[in-house]
Short mmCIF file of C-alpha atoms in Angstrom, two decimals:
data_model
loop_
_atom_site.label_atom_id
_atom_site.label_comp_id
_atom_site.label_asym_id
_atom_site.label_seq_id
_atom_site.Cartn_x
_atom_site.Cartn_y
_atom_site.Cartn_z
CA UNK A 1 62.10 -16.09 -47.90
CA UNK A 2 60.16 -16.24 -51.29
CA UNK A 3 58.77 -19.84 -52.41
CA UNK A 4 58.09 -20.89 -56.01
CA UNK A 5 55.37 -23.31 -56.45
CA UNK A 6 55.83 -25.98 -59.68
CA UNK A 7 53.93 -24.95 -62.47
CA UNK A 8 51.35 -27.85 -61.95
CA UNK A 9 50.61 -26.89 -58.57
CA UNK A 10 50.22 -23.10 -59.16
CA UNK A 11 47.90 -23.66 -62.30
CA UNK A 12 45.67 -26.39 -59.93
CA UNK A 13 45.69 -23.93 -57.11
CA UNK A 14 44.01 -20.88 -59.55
CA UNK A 15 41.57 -23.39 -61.07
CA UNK A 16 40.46 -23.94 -57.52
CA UNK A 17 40.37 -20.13 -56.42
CA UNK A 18 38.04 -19.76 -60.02
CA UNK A 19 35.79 -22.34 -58.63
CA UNK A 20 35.45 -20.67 -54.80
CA UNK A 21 34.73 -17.75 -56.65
CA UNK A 22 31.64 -19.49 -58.70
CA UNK A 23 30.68 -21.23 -55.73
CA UNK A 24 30.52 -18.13 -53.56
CA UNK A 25 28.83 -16.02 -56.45
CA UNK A 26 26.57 -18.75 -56.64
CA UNK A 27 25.73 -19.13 -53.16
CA UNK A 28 25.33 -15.24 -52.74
CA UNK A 29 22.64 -15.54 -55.53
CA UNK A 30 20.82 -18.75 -53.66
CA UNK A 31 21.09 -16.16 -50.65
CA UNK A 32 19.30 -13.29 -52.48
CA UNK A 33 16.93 -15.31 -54.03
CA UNK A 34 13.05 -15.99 -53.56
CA UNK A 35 13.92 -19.16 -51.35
CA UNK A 36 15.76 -17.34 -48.98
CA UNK A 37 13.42 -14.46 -49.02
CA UNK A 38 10.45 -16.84 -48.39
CA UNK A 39 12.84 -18.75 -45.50
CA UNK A 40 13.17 -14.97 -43.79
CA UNK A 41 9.57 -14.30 -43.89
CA UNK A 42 8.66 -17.29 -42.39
CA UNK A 43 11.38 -16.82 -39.55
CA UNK A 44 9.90 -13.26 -38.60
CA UNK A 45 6.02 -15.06 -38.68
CA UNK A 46 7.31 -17.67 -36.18
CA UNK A 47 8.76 -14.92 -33.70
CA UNK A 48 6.10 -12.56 -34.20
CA UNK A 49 3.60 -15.57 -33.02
CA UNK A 50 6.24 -16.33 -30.67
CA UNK A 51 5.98 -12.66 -29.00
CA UNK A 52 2.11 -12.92 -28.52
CA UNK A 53 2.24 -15.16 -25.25
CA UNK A 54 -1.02 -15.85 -22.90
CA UNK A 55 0.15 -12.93 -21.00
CA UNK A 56 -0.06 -10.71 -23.93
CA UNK A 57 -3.96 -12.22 -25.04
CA UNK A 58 -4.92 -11.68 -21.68
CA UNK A 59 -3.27 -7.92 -21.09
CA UNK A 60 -5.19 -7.12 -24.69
CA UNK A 61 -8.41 -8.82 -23.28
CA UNK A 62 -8.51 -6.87 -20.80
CA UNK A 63 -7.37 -3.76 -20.95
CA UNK A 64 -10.61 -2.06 -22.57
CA UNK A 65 -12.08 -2.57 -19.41
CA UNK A 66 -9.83 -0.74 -16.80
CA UNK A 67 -10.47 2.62 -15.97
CA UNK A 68 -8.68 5.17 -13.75
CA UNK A 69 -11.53 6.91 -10.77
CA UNK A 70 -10.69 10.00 -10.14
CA UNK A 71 -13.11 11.32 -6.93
CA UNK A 72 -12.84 14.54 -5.09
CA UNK A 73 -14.00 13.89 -1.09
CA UNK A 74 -14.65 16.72 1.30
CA UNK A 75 -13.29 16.50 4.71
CA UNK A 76 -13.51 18.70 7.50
CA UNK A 77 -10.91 19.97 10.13
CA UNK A 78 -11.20 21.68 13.14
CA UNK A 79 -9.37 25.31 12.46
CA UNK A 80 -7.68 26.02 15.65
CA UNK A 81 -7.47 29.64 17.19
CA UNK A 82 -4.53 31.51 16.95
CA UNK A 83 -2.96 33.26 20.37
CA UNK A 84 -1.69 35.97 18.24
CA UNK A 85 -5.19 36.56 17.11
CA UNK A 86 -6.49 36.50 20.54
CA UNK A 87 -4.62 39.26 21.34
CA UNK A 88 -5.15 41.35 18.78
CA UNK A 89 -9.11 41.21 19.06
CA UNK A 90 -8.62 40.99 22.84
CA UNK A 91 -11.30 38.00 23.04
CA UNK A 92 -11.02 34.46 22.31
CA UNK A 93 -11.52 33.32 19.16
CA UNK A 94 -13.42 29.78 18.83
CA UNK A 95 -12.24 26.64 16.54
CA UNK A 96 -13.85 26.56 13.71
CA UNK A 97 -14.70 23.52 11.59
CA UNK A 98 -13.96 24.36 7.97
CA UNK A 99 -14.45 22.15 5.10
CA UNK A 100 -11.86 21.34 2.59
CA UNK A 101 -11.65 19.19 -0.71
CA UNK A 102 -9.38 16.60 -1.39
CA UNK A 103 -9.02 14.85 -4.89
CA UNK A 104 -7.78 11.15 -5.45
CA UNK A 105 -7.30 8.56 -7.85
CA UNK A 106 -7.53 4.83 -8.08
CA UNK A 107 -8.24 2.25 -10.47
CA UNK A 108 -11.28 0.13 -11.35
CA UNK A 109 -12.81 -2.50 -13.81
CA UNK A 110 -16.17 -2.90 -15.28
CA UNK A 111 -17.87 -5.64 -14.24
CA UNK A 112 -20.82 -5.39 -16.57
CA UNK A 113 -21.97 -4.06 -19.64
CA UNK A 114 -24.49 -1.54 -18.35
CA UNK A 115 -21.47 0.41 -16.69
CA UNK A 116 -21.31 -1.06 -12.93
CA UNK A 117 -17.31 -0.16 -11.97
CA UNK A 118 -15.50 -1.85 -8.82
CA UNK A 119 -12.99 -0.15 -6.91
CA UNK A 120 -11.88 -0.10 -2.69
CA UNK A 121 -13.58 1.65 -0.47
CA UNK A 122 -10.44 3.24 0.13
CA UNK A 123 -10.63 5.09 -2.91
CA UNK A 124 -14.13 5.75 -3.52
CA UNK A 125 -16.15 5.01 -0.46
CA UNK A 126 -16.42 8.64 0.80
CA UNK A 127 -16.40 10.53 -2.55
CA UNK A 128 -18.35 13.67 -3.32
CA UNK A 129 -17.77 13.59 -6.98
CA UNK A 130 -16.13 10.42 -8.81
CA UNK A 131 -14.99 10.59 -12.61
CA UNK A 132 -14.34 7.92 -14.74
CA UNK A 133 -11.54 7.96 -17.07
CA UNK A 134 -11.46 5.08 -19.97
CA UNK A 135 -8.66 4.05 -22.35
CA UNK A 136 -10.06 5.48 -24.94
CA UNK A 137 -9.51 8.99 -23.83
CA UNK A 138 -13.41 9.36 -22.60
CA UNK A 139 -14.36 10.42 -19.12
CA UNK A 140 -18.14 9.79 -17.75
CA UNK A 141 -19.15 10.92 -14.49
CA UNK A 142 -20.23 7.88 -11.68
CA UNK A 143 -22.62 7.60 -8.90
CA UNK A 144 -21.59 5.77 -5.83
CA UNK A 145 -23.98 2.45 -5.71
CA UNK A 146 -22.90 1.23 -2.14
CA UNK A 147 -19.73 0.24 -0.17
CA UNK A 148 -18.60 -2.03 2.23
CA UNK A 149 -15.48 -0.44 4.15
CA UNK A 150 -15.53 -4.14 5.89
CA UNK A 151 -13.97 -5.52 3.13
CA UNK A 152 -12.67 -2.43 1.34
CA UNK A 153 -15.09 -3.04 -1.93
CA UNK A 154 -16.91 -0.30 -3.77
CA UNK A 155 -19.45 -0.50 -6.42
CA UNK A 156 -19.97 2.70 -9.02
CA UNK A 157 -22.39 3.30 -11.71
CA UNK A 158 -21.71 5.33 -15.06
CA UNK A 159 -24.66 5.68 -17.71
CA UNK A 160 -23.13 4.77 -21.25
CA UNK A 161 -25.00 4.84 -24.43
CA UNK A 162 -23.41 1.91 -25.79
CA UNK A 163 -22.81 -1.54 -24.00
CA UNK A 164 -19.08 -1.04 -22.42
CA UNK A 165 -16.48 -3.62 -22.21
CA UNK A 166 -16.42 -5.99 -19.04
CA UNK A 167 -14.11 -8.95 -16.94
CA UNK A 168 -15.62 -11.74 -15.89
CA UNK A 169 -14.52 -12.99 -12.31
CA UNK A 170 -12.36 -16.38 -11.94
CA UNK A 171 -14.98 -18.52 -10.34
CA UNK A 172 -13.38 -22.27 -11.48
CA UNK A 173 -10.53 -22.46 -9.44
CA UNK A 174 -10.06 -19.29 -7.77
CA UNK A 175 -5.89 -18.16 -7.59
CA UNK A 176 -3.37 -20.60 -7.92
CA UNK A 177 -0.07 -20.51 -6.70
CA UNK A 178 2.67 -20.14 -9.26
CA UNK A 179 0.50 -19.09 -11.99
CA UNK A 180 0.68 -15.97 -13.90
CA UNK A 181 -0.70 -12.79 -12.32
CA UNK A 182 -1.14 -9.74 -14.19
CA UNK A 183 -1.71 -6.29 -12.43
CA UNK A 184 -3.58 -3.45 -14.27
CA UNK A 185 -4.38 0.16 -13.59
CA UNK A 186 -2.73 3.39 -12.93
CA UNK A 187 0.00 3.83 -10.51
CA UNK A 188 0.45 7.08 -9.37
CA UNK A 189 -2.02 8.72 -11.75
CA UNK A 190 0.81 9.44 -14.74
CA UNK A 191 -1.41 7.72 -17.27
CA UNK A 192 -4.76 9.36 -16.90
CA UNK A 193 -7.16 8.35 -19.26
CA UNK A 194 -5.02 6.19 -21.16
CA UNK A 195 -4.38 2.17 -21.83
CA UNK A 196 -3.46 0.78 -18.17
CA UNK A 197 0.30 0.07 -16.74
CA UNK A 198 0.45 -3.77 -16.90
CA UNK A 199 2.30 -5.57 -14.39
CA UNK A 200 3.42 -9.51 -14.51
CA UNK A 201 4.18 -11.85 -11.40
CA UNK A 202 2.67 -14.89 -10.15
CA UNK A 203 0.42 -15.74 -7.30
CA UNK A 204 2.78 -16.29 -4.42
CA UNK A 205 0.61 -17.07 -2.12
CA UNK A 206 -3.31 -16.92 -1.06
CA UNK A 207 -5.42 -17.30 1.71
CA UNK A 208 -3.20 -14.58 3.72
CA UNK A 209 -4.39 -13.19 6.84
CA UNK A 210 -4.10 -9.82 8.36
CA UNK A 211 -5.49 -8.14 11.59
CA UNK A 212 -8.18 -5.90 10.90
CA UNK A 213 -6.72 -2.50 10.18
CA UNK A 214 -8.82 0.83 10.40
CA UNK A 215 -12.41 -1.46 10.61
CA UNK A 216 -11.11 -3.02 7.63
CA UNK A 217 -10.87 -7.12 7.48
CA UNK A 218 -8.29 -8.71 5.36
CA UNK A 219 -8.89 -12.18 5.23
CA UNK A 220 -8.21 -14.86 2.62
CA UNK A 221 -5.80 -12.39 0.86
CA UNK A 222 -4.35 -13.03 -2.36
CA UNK A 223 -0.35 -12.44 -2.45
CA UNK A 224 1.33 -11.19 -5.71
CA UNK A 225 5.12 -10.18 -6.28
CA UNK A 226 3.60 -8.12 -10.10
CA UNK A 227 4.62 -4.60 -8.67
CA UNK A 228 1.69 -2.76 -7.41
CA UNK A 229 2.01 0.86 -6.50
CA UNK A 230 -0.08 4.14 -5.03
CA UNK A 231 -2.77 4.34 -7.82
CA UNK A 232 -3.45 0.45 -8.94
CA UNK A 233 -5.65 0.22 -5.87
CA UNK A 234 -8.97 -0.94 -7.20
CA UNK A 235 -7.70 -2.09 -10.09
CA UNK A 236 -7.66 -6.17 -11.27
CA UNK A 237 -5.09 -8.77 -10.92
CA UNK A 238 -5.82 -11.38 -13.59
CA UNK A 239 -5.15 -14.49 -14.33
CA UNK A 240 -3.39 -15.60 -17.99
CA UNK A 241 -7.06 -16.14 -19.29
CA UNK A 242 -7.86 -12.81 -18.85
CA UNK A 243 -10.45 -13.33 -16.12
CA UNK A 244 -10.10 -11.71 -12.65
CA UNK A 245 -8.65 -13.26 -9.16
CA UNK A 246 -8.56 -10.42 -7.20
CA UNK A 247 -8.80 -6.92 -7.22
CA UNK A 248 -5.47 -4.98 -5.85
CA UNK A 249 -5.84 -3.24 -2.49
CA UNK A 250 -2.48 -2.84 -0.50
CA UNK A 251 1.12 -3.69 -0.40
CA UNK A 252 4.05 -3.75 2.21
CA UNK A 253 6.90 -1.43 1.80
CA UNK A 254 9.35 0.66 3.93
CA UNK A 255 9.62 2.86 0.97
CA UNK A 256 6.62 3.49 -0.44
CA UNK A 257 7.47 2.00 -3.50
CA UNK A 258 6.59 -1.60 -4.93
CA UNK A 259 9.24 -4.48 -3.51
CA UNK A 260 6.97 -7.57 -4.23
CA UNK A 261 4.50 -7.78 -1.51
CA UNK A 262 1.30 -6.69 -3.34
CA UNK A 263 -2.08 -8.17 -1.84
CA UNK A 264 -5.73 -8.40 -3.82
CA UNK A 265 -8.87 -9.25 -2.14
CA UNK A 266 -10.23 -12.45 -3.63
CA UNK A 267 -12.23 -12.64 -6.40
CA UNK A 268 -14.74 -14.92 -5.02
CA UNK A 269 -15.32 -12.21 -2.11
CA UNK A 270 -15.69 -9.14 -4.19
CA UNK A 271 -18.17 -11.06 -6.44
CA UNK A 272 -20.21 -11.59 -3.50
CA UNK A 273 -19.79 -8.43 -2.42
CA UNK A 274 -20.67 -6.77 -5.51
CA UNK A 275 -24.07 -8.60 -5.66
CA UNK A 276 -25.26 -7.32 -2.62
CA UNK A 277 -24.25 -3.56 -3.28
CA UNK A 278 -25.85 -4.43 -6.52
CA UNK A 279 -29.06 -5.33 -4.90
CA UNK A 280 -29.73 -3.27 -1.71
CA UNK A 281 -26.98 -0.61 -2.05
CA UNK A 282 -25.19 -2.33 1.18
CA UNK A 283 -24.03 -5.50 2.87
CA UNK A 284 -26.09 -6.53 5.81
CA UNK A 285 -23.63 -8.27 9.12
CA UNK A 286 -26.64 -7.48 11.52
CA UNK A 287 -27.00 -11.48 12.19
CA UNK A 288 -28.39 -12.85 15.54
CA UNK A 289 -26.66 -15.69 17.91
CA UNK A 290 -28.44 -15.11 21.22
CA UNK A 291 -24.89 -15.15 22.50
CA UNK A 292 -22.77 -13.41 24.75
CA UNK A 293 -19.42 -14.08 25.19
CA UNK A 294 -16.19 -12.02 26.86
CA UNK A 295 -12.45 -13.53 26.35
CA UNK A 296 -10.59 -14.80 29.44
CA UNK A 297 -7.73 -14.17 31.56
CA UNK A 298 -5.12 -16.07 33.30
CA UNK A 299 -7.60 -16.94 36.74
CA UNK A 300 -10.41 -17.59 34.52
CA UNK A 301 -8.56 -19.88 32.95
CA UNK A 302 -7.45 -21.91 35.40
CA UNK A 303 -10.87 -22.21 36.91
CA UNK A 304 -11.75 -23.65 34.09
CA UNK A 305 -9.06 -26.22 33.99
CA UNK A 306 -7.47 -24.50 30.84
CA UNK A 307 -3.63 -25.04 30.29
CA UNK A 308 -3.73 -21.22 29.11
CA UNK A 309 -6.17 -17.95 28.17
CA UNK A 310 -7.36 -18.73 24.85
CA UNK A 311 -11.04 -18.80 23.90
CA UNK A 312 -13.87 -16.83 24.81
CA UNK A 313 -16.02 -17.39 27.67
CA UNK A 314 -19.75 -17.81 27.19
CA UNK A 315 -21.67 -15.46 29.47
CA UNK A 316 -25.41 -15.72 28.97
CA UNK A 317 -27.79 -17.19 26.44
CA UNK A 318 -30.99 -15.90 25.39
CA UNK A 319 -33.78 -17.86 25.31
CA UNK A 320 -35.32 -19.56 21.90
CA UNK A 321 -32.03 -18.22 20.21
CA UNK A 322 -29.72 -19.71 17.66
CA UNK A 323 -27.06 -20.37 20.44
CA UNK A 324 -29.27 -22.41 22.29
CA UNK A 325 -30.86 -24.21 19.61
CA UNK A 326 -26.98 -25.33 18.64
CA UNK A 327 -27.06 -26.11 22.21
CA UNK A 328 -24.70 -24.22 23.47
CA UNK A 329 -24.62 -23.76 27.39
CA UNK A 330 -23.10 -21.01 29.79
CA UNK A 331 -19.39 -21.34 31.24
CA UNK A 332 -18.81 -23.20 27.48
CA UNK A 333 -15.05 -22.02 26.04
CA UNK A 334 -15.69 -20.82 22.37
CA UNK A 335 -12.23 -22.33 21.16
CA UNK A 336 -12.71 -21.94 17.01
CA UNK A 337 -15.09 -20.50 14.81
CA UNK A 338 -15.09 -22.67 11.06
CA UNK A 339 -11.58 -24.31 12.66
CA UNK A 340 -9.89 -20.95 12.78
CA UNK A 341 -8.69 -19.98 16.76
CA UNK A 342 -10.53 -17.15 18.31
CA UNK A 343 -9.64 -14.84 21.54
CA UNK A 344 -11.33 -11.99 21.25
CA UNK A 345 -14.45 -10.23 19.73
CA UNK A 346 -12.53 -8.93 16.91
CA UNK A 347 -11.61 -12.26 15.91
CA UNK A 348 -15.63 -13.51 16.29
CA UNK A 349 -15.76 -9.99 14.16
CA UNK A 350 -13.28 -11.12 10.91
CA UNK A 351 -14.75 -14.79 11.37
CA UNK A 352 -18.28 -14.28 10.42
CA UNK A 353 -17.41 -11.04 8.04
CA UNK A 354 -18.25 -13.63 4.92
CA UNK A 355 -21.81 -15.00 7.27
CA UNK A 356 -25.17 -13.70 6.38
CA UNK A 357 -27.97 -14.62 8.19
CA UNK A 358 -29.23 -18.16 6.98
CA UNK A 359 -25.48 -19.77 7.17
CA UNK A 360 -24.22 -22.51 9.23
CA UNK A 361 -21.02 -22.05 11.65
CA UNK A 362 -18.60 -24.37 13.33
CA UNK A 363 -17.97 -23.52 16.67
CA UNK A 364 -15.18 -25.39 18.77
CA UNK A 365 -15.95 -25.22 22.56
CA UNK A 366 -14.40 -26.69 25.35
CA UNK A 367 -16.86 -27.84 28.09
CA UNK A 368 -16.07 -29.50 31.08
CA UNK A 369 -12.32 -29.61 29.28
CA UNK A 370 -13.62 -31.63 26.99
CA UNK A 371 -13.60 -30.62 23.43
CA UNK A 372 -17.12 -30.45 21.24
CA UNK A 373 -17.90 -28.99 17.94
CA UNK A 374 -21.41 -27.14 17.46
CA UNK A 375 -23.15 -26.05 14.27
CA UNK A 376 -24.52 -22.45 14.97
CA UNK A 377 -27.17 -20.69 12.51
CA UNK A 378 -27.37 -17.31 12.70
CA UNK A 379 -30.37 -15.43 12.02
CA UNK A 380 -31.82 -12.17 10.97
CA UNK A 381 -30.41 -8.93 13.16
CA UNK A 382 -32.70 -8.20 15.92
#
């Protein structure tokens, strides 16, 4: 049903559709003009700043300096003989030992100007022939410097002509837990010669411990969730400042794949690690205690008046030695080394795999079930 509206109304009602439609043409105007233009340009600065985050400064800081190692290692087999053949010559055929080439890859960083790379043993401790690939596109070949499989740290040497980017290790505060860890390198070789893969996590833990693996120790581990994969080993994890806590070495995974347990060895321990390489070309363990020791068993134990078989037993002492200067006396129970528990000579082993002749060690011993603490320092290797 139609409605008329009085004359008054319907002539107020277009005067006020006339005035929305000035008001909207005007506003359309204020919308397209330089104000508004000016207003849009400064939104778009503030989220363009907004985008570039510490993680971003960091990832750009360092990137120049991560390089893909390619290395080529030859490894021999024993070729087995073949019945089949037997027969058909009618004489036995010996095994032969036949040599074979193997390529890899890892990652790396440069740790100097001058060219020194890092990188795990794992990748290019045993390496016949080791090329570097750079984000620019450039390769160089490298020359092994030294390795320590110990600790699973490699130094390499390329000859630039020009002063080459470099990270500088985190040597304030080490890793901290919950801060921002950033992984860099190459995982599974796809980007060859190319900017690095970045990663982001945090530190989720440090100071992780793992039994020694292969003659490899794995102490003081830095734990990351940034997804590390086949290929970033060697390269760095660091920190939002761009500086380096740890240099990416292994992860644990039932697939193969990344699932958030990556683990770096500490910065602090590749530094020192790298200096020696550096210097003599390899890290020298070789200290002296005088000491023998073997762990106990059950009897032993309770000889000894020990609620259980934990410690090691101290056999023999040799004369003007380190262990007897600490004062250290046979039948003593070696208990700790630096307040860490020890049972066997492995553990003694991972203990002291940071000790160079010169340092100072705690020892906790039991004697005459009494509990003592000794300072022990070791000396030169005899």
């Amino acid at each position: 049903m139609s409605r008329i509206l009085p004359a008054g109304r319907s002539i107020l009602l277009l005067a006020l559709l006339v005035a929305g439609c000035r008001q909207t043409a005007h506003s359309q105007q204020a919308a397209d003009g330089p104000l508004a233009q000016a207003a849009l340009v400064q939104a778009e600065g503030e989220v363009t700043s907004s985008r570039r985050t510490a993680v971003t400064r960091a990832v750009e800081a360092a990137s120049p300096a991560v390089v893909s190692v390619n290395v080529i290692e030859v490894r021999e087999y024993v070729r087995r003989s073949n019945p089949i053949e037997e027969m058909f010559y009618g004489r036995r055929i010996p095994d032969q030992v036949v040599q074979q080439e193997v390529q890899g890859l890892g990652s790396g960083f440069l740790v100097s100007p001058d060219g020194y790379i890092v990188t795990n043993d794992h990748v290019a401790g045993n390496a016949a022939k080791i090329t570097i690939a750079f984000p620019d596109g450039s390769l160089m070949p490298a020359t092994l410097v030294g390795t320590d499989p110990e600790t699973d740290i490699t130094l390499l040497k390329v000859e630039p002509e020009r002063p080459l980017p470099f990270l500088a290790f985190e040597s304030d505060d080490g890793a901290i837990v919950g801060e921002w860890a950033i992984a860099l390198g190459n995982p599974f070789g796809l980007f060859e010669a190319a900017e690095p893969t970045v990663t982001v996590g945090v530190v989720s833990a440090v100071g992780r411990d793992f039994p020694a693996q292969q003659g490899r120790t794995f102490r003081d581990m830095i734990q990351t969730d940034a997804a590390i994969n086949s290929g970033n080993s060697g390269g760095p994890l660091v920190n939002a400042l761009g500086r380096v806590i740890g240099m990416n070495t292994f992860i644990f995974s039932q697939s193969g794949g990344s699932v958030g347990l990556g683990f770096a060895v500490p910065a602090w321990r590749v530094e020192q690690v790298v200096a020696e390489l550096r210097e003599t070309g390899a890290v020298d363990r070789s200290s002296y205690t005088g000491l023998r020791v073997r762990a106990i068993n059950e009897r032993t134990a309770q000889l000894l008046g020990m609620p259980g078989a934990r410690g090691l037993i101290v056999i023999s002492i040799d004369s003007d030695s380190p262990a007897e200067r600490a004062g250290l006396e046979p039948r003593d129970l070696i208990v700790s080394i630096g307040g860490e528990t020890v049972q066997t000579n492995e553990d003694v082993r991972q203990q002291l795999v940071d000790n160079r002749a010169g340092d100072t060690v705690r020892l906790g011993i039991v004697r005459g079930g009494q509990p003592r603490e000794l300072r022990l320092t070791l000396a030169s290797g005899r």
